[in-house]
PDB file of C-alpha atoms in Angstrom:
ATOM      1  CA  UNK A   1      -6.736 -18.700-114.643  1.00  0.00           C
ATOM      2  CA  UNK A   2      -9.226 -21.452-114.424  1.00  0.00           C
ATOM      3  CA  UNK A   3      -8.637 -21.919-110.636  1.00  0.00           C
ATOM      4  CA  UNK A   4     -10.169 -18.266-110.915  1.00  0.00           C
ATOM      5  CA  UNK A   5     -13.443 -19.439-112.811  1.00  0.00           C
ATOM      6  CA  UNK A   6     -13.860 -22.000-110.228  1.00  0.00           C
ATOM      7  CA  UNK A   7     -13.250 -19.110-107.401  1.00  0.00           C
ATOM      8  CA  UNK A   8     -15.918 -17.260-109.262  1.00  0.00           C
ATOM      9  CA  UNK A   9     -18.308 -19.691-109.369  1.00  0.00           C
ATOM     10  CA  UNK A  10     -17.815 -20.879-106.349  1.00  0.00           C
ATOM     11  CA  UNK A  11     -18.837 -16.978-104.664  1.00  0.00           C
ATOM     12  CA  UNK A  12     -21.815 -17.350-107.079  1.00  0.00           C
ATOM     13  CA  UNK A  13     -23.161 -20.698-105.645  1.00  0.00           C
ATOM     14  CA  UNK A  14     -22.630 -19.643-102.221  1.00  0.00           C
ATOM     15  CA  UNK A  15     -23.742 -16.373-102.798  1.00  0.00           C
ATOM     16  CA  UNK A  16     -27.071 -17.797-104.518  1.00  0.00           C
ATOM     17  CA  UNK A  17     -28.040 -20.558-101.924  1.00  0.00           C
ATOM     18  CA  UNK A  18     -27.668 -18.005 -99.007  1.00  0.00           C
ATOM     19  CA  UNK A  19     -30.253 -15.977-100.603  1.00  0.00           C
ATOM     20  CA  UNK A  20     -32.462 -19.192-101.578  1.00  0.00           C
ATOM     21  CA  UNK A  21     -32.339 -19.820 -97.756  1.00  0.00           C
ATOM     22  CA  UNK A  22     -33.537 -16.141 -96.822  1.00  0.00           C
ATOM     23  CA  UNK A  23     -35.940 -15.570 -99.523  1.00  0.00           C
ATOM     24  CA  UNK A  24     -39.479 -14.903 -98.039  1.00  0.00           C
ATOM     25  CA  UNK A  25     -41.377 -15.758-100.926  1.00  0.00           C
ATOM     26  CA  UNK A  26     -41.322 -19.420-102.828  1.00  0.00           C
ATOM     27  CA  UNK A  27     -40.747 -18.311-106.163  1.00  0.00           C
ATOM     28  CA  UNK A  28     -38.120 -15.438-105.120  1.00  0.00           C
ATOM     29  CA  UNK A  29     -35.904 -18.493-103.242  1.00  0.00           C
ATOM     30  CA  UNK A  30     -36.660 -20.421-106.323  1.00  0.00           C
ATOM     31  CA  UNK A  31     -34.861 -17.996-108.640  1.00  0.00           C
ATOM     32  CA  UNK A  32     -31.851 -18.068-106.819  1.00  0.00           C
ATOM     33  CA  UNK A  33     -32.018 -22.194-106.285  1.00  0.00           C
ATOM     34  CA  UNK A  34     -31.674 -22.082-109.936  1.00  0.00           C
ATOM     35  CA  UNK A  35     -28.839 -19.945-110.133  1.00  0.00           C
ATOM     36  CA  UNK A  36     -27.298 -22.078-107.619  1.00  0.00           C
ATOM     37  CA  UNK A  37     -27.741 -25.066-109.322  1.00  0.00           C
ATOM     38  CA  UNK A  38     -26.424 -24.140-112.488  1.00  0.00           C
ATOM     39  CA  UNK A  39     -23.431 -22.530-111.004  1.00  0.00           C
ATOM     40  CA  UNK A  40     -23.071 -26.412-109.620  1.00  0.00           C
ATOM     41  CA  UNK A  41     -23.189 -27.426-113.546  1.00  0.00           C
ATOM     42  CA  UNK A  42     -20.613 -24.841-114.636  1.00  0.00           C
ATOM     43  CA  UNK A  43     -18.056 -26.322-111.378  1.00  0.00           C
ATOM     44  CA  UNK A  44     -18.903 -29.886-113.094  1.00  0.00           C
ATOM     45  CA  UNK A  45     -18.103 -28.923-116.468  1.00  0.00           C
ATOM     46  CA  UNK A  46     -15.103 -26.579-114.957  1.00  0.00           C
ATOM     47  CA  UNK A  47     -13.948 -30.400-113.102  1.00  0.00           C
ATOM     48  CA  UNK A  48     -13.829 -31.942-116.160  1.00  0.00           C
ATOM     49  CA  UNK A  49     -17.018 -33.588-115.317  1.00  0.00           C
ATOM     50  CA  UNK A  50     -19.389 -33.182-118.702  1.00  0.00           C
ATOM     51  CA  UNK A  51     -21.649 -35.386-118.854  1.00  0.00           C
ATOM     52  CA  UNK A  52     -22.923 -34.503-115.062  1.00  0.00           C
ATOM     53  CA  UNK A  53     -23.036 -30.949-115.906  1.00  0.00           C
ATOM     54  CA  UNK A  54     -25.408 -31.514-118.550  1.00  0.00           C
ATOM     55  CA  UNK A  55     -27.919 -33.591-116.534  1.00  0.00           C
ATOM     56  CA  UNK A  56     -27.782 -30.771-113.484  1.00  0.00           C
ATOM     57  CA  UNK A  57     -28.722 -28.206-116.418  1.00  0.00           C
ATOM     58  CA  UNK A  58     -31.176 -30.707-118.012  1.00  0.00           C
ATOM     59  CA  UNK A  59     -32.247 -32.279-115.183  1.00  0.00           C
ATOM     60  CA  UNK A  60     -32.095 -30.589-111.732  1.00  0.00           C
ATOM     61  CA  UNK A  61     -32.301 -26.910-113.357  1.00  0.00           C
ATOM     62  CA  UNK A  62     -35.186 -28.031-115.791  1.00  0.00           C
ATOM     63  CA  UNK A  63     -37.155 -30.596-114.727  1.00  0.00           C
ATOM     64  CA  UNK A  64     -37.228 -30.358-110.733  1.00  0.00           C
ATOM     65  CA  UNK A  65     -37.367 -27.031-110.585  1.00  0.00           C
ATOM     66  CA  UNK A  66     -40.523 -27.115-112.809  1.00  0.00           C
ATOM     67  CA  UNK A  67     -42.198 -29.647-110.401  1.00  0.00           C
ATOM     68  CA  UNK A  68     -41.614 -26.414-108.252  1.00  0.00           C
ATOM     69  CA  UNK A  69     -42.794 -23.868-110.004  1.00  0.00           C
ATOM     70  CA  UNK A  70     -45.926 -25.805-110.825  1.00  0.00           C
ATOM     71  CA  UNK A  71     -46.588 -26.493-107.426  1.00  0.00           C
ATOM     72  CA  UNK A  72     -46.293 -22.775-106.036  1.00  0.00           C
ATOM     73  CA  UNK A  73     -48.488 -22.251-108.658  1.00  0.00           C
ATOM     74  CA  UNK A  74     -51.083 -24.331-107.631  1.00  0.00           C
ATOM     75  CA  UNK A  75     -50.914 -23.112-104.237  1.00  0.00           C
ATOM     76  CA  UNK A  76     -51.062 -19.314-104.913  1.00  0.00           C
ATOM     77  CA  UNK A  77     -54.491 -19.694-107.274  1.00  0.00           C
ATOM     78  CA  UNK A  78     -57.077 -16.504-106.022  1.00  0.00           C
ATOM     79  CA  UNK A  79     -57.946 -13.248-106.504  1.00  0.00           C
ATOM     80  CA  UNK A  80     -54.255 -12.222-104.823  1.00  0.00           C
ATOM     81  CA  UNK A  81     -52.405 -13.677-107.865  1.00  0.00           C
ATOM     82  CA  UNK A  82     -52.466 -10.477-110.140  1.00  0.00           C
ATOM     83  CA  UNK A  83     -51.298  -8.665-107.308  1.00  0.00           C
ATOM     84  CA  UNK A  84     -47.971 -11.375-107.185  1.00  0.00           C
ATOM     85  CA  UNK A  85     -47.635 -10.876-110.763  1.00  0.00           C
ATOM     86  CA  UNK A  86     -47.359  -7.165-110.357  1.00  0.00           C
ATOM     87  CA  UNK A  87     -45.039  -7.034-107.293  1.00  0.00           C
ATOM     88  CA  UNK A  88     -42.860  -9.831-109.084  1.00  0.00           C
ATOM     89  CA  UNK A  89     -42.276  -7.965-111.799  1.00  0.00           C
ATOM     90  CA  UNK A  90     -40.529  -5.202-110.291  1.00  0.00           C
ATOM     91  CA  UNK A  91     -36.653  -4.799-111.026  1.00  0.00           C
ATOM     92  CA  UNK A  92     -35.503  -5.160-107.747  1.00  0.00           C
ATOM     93  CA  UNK A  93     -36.994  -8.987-107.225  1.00  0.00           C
ATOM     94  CA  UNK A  94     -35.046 -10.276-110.658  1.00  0.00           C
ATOM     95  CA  UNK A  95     -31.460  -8.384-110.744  1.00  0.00           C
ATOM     96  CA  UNK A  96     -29.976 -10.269-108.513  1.00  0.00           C
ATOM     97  CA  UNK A  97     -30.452 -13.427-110.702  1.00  0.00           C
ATOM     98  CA  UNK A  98     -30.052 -11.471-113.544  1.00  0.00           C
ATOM     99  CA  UNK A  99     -26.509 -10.548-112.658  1.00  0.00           C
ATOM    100  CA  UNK A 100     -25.394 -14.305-111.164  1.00  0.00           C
ATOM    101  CA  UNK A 101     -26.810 -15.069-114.676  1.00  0.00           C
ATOM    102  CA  UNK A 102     -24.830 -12.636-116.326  1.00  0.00           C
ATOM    103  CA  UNK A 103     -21.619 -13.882-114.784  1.00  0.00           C
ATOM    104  CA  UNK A 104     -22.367 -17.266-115.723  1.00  0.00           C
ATOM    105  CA  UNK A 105     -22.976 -16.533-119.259  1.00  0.00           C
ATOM    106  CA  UNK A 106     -19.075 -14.318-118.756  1.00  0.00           C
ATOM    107  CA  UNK A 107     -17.435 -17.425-117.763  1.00  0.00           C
ATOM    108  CA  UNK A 108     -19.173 -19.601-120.229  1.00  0.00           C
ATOM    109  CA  UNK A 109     -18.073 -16.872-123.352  1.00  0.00           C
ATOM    110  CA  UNK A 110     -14.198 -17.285-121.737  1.00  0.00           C
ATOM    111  CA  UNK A 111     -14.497 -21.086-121.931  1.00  0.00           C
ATOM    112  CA  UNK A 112     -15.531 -20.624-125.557  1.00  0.00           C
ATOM    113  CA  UNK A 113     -13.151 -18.108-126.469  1.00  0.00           C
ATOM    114  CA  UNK A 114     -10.229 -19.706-124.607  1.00  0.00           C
ATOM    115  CA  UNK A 115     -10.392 -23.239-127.261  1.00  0.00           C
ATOM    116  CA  UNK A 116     -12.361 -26.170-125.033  1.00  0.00           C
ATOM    117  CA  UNK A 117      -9.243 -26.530-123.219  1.00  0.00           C
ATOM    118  CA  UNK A 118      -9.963 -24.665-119.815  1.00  0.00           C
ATOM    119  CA  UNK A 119     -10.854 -28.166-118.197  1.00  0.00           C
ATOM    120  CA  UNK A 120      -9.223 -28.192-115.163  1.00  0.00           C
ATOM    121  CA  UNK A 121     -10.031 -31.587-113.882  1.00  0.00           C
ATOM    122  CA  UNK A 122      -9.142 -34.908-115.442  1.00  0.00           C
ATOM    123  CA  UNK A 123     -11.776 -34.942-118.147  1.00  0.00           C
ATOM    124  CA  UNK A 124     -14.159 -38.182-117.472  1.00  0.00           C
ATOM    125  CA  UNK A 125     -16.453 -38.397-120.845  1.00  0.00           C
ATOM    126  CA  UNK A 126     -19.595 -39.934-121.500  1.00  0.00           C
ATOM    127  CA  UNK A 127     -18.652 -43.277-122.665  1.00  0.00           C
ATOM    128  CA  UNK A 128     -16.166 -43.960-119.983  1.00  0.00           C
ATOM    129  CA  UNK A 129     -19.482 -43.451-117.546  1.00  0.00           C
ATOM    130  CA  UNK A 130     -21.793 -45.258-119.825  1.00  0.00           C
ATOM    131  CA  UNK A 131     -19.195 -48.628-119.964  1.00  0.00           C
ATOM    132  CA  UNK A 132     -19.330 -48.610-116.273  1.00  0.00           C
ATOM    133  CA  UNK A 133     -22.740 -48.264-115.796  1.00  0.00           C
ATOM    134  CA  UNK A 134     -23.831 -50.936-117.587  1.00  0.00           C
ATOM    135  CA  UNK A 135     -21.233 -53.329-116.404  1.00  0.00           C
ATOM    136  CA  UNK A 136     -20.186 -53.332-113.003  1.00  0.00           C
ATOM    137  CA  UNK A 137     -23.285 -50.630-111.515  1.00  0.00           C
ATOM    138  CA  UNK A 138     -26.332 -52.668-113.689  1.00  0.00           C
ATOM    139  CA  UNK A 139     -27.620 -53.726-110.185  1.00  0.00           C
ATOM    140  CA  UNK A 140     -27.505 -49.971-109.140  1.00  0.00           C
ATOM    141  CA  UNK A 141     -29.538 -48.970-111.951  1.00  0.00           C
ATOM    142  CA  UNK A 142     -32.215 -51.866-111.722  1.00  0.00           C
ATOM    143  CA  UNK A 143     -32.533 -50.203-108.045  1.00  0.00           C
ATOM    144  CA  UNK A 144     -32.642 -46.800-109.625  1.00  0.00           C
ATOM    145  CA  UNK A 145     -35.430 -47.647-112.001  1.00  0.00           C
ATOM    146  CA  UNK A 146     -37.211 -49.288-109.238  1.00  0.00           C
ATOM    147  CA  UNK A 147     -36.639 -46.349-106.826  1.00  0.00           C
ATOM    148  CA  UNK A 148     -38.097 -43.994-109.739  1.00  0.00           C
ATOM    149  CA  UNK A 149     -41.211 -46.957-109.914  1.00  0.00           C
ATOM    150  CA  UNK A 150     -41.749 -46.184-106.267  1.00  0.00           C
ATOM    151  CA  UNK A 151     -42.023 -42.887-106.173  1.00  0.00           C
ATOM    152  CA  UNK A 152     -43.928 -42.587-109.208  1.00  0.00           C
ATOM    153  CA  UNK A 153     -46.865 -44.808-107.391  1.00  0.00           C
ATOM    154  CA  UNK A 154     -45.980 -42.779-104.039  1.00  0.00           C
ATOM    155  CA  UNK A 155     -46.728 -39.770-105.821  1.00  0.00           C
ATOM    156  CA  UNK A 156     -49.972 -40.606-107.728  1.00  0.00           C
ATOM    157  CA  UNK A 157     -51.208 -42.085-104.894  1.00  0.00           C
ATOM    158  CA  UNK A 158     -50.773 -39.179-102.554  1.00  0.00           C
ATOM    159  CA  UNK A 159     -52.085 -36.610-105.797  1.00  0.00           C
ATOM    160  CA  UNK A 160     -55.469 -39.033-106.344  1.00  0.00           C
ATOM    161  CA  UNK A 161     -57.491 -38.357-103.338  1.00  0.00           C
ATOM    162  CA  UNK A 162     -56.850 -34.331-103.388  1.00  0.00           C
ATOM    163  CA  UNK A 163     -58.281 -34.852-106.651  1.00  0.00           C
ATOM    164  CA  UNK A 164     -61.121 -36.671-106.096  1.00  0.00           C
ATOM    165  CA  UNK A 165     -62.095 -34.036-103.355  1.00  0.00           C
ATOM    166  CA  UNK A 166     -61.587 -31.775-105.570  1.00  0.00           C
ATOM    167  CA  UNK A 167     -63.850 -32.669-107.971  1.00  0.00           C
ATOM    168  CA  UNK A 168     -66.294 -33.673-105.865  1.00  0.00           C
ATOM    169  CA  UNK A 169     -66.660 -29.849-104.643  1.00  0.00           C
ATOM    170  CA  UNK A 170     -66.844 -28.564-108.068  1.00  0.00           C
ATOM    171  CA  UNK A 171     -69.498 -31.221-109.292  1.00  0.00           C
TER     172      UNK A 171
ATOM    173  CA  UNK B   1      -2.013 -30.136-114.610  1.00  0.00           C
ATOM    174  CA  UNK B   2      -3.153 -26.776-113.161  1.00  0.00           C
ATOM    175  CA  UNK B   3      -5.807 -28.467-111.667  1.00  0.00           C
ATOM    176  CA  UNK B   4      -8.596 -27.465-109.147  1.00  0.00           C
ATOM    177  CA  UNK B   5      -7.263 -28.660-105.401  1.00  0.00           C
ATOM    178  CA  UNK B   6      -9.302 -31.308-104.084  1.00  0.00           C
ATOM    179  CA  UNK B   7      -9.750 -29.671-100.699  1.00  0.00           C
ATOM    180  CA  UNK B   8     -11.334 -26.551-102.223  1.00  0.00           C
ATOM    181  CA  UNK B   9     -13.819 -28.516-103.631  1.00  0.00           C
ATOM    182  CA  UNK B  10     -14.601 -30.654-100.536  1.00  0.00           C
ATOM    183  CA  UNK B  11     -14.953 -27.254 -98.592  1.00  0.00           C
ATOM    184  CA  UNK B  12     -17.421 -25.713-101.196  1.00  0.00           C
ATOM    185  CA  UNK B  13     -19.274 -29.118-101.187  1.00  0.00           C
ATOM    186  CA  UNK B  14     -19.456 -28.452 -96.763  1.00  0.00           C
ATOM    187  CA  UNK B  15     -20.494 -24.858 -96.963  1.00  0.00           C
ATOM    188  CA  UNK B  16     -23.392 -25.592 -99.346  1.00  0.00           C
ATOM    189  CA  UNK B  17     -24.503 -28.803 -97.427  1.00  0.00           C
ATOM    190  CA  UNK B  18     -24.061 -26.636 -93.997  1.00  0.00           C
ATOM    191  CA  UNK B  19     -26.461 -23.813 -95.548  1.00  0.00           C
ATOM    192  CA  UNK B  20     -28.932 -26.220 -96.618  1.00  0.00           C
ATOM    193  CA  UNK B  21     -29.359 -27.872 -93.494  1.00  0.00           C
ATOM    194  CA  UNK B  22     -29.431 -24.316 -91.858  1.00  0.00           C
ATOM    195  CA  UNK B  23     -32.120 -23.406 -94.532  1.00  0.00           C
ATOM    196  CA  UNK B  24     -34.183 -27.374 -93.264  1.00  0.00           C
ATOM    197  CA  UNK B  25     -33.747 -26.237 -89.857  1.00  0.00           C
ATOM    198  CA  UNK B  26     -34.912 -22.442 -90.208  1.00  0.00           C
ATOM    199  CA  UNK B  27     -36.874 -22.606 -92.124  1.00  0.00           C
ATOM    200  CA  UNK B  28     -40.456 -23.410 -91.552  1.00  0.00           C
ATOM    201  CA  UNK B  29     -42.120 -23.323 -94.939  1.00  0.00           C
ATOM    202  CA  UNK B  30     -42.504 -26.872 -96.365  1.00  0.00           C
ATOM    203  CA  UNK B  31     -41.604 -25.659-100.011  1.00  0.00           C
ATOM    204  CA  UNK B  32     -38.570 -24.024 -98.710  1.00  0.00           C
ATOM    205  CA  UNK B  33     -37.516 -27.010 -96.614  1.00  0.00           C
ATOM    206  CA  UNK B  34     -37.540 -29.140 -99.988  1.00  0.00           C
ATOM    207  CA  UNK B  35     -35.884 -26.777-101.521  1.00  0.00           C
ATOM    208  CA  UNK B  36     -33.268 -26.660 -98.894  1.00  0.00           C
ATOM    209  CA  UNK B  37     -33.191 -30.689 -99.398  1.00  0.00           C
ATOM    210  CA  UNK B  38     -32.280 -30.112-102.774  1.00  0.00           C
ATOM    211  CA  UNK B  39     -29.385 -27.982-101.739  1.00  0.00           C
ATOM    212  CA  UNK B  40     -27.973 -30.408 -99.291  1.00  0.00           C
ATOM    213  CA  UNK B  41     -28.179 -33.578-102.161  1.00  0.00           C
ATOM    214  CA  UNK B  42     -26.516 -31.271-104.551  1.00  0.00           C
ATOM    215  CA  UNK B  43     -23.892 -30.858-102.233  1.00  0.00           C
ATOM    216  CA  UNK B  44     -23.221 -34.106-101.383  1.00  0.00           C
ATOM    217  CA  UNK B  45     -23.250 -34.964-105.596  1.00  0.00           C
ATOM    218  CA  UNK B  46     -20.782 -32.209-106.049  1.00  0.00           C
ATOM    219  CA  UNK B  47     -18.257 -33.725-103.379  1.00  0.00           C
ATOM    220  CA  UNK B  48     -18.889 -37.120-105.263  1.00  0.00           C
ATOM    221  CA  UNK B  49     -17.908 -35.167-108.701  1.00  0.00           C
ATOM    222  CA  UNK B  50     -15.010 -33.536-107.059  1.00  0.00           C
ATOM    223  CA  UNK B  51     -13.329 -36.652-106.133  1.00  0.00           C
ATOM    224  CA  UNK B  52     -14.510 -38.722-108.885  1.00  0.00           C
ATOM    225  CA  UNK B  53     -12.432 -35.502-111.084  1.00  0.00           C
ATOM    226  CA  UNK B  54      -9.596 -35.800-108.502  1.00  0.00           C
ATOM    227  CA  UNK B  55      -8.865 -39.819-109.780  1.00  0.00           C
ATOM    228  CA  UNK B  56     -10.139 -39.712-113.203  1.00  0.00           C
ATOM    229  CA  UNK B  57     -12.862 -42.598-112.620  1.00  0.00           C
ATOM    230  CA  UNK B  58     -16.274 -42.732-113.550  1.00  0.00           C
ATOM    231  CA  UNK B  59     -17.695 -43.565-110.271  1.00  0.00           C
ATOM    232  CA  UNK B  60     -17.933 -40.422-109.014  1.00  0.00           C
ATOM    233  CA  UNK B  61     -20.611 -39.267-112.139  1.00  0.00           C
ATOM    234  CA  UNK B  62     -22.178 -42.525-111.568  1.00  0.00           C
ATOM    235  CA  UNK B  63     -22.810 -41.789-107.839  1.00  0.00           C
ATOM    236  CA  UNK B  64     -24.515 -38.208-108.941  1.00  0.00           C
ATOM    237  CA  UNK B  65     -26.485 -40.273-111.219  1.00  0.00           C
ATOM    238  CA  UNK B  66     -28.225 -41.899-108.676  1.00  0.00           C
ATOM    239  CA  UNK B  67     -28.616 -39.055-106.666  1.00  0.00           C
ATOM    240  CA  UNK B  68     -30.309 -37.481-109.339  1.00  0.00           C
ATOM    241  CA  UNK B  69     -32.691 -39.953-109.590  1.00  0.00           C
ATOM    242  CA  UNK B  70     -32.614 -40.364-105.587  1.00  0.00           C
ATOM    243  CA  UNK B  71     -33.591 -36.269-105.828  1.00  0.00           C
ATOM    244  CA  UNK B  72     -36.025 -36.921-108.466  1.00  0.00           C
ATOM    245  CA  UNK B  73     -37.911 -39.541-106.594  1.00  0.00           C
ATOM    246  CA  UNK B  74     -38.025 -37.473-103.479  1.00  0.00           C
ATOM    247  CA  UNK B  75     -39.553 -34.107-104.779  1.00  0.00           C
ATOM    248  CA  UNK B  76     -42.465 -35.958-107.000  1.00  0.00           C
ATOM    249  CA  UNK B  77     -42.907 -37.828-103.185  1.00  0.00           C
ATOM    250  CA  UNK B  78     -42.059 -34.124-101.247  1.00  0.00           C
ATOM    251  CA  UNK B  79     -44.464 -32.400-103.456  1.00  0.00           C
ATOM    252  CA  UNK B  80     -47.456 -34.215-103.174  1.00  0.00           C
ATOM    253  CA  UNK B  81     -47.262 -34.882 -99.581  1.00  0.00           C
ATOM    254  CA  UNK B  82     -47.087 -30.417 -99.414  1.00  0.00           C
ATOM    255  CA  UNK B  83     -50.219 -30.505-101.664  1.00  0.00           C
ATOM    256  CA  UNK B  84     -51.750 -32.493 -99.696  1.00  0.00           C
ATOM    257  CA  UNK B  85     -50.652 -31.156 -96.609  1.00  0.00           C
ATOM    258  CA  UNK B  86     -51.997 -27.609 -97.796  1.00  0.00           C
ATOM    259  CA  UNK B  87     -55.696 -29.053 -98.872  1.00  0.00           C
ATOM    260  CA  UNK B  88     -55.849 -30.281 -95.214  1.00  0.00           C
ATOM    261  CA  UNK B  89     -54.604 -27.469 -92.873  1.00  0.00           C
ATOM    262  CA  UNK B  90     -54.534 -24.934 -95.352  1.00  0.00           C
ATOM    263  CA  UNK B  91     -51.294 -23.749 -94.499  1.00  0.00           C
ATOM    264  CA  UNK B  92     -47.622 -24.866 -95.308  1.00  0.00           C
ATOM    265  CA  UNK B  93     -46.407 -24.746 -92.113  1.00  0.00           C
ATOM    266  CA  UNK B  94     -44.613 -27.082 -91.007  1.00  0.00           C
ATOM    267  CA  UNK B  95     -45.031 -26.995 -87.110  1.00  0.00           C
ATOM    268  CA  UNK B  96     -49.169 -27.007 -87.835  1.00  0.00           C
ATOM    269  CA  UNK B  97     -48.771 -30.949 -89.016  1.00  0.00           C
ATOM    270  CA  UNK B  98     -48.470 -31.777 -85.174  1.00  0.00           C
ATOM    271  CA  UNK B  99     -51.346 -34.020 -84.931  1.00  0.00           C
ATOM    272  CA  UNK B 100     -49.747 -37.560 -85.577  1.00  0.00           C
ATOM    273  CA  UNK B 101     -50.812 -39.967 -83.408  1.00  0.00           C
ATOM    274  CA  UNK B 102     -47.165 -41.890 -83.221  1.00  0.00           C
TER     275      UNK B 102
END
């Protein structure tokens, strides 16, 4: 039963990054990068892996793909943009997310409905993760925090001088 | 335990790494190509998972944890290299940023 969720979802993230990959528009591939990344977070939780499926939702489906959309959006300013909004809107460019979306929210409602116990993995909580990453990995996270330093500075470095250019123009 | 084979999981974890490096080497939109990126590092954080699942240690999260982070890091970088990129040639394609002096 549970080796046919992860069957399921494993069609759906396949299924999803194949048509990321031969999307023509940005925003079009992004839907379906979404889809495929939280199809990754359901095969986390459906591993036993919780804690990890949470960040990919929180994380990689929130926060990175975000970045994305505002950058597309930055990119596609003019008069064209009305037009976008138009074409995006018809039914054809959002039901094929719509129905990977649909069968995630299926298998989610049979988790619920089948008692928390369709875990098929060994189930690795939180805490287990959290005592070894602040015992024998605290190196790997000072490295972390500094990698996440550097690219902070990387970015608002390579973000200043567009600005200043930018402004410049206007002014 | 009915559990999830560890080979399946492996071989999901190579067919979505495979079709994001197709998608890095097909495709010649920069936004694409980072998105493709992001495909490949989920991959490899998903074989980490799988194994990390298959012996019940925490290692394998912690590994996705720092890809995360790694991923993170990489699109802030990706991003505003494409931004600037686009201000310069106004274009996001790739093959038009063929003017480095190396």
């Amino acid at each position: 039963m549970m080796l046919f969720l992860f069957y399921i979802t494993s069609a759906v993230a396949v299924f999803a990054t194949v048509m990321m990959i031969t999307r023509l528009n940005a925003v079009h591939g992004l839907l379906y990068l979404i889809l495929s990344l939280l199809a990754a977070g359901v095969l986390f939780f459906l591993l036993g892996a919780h804690f990890a499926a949470v960040l990919e939702v929180i994380i990689y489906a929130g926060a990175i793909m975000v970045l994305f959309v505002f950058v597309i959006m930055m990119l596609n300013q003019g008069q064209k943009t009305t037009d976008q909004e138009r074409i995006w809107l018809q039914p054809t460019i959002w039901i094929g997310p719509s129905v990977l979306a649909v069968i995630l929210f299926a298998e989610m409602l049979i988790v619920i409905v089948s008692g928390g116990n369709a875990e098929t993995g060994q189930i690795v909580d939180s805490k287990q993760v959290a005592i070894a990453l602040y015992g024998p990995y605290l190196l790997a996270v000072e490295l972390a925090s500094m990698l996440l330093l550097a690219g902070l500075v990387g970015a608002y470095h390579l973000g200043k001088p567009m600005l200043k250019k930018t402004l410049g123009k206007r002014a | 335990m009915n559990g999830i084979p560890l080979e399946l999981g492996l071989v999901l974890s190579a067919v979505l790494f495979v079709l994001g490096l197709i998608g890095v080497m097909v495709r010649r939109n920069l936004i694409m190509i980072l998105m493709s990126l992001e495909v490949m590092l989920n991959a490899t954080g998903l074989a980490f998972i799988v194994a990390g699942s298959r012996w019940g240690q925490a290692d394998g999260q912690i590994m996705f944890l720092l890809i995360l982070t790694l991923a993170a890091a990489e699109v802030g970088v990706g991003l505003g290299l494409a931004l600037q990129i686009f201000h310069r040639f106004q274009t996001l394609d790739a093959d038009s940023v063929n003017e480095m002096q190396g």
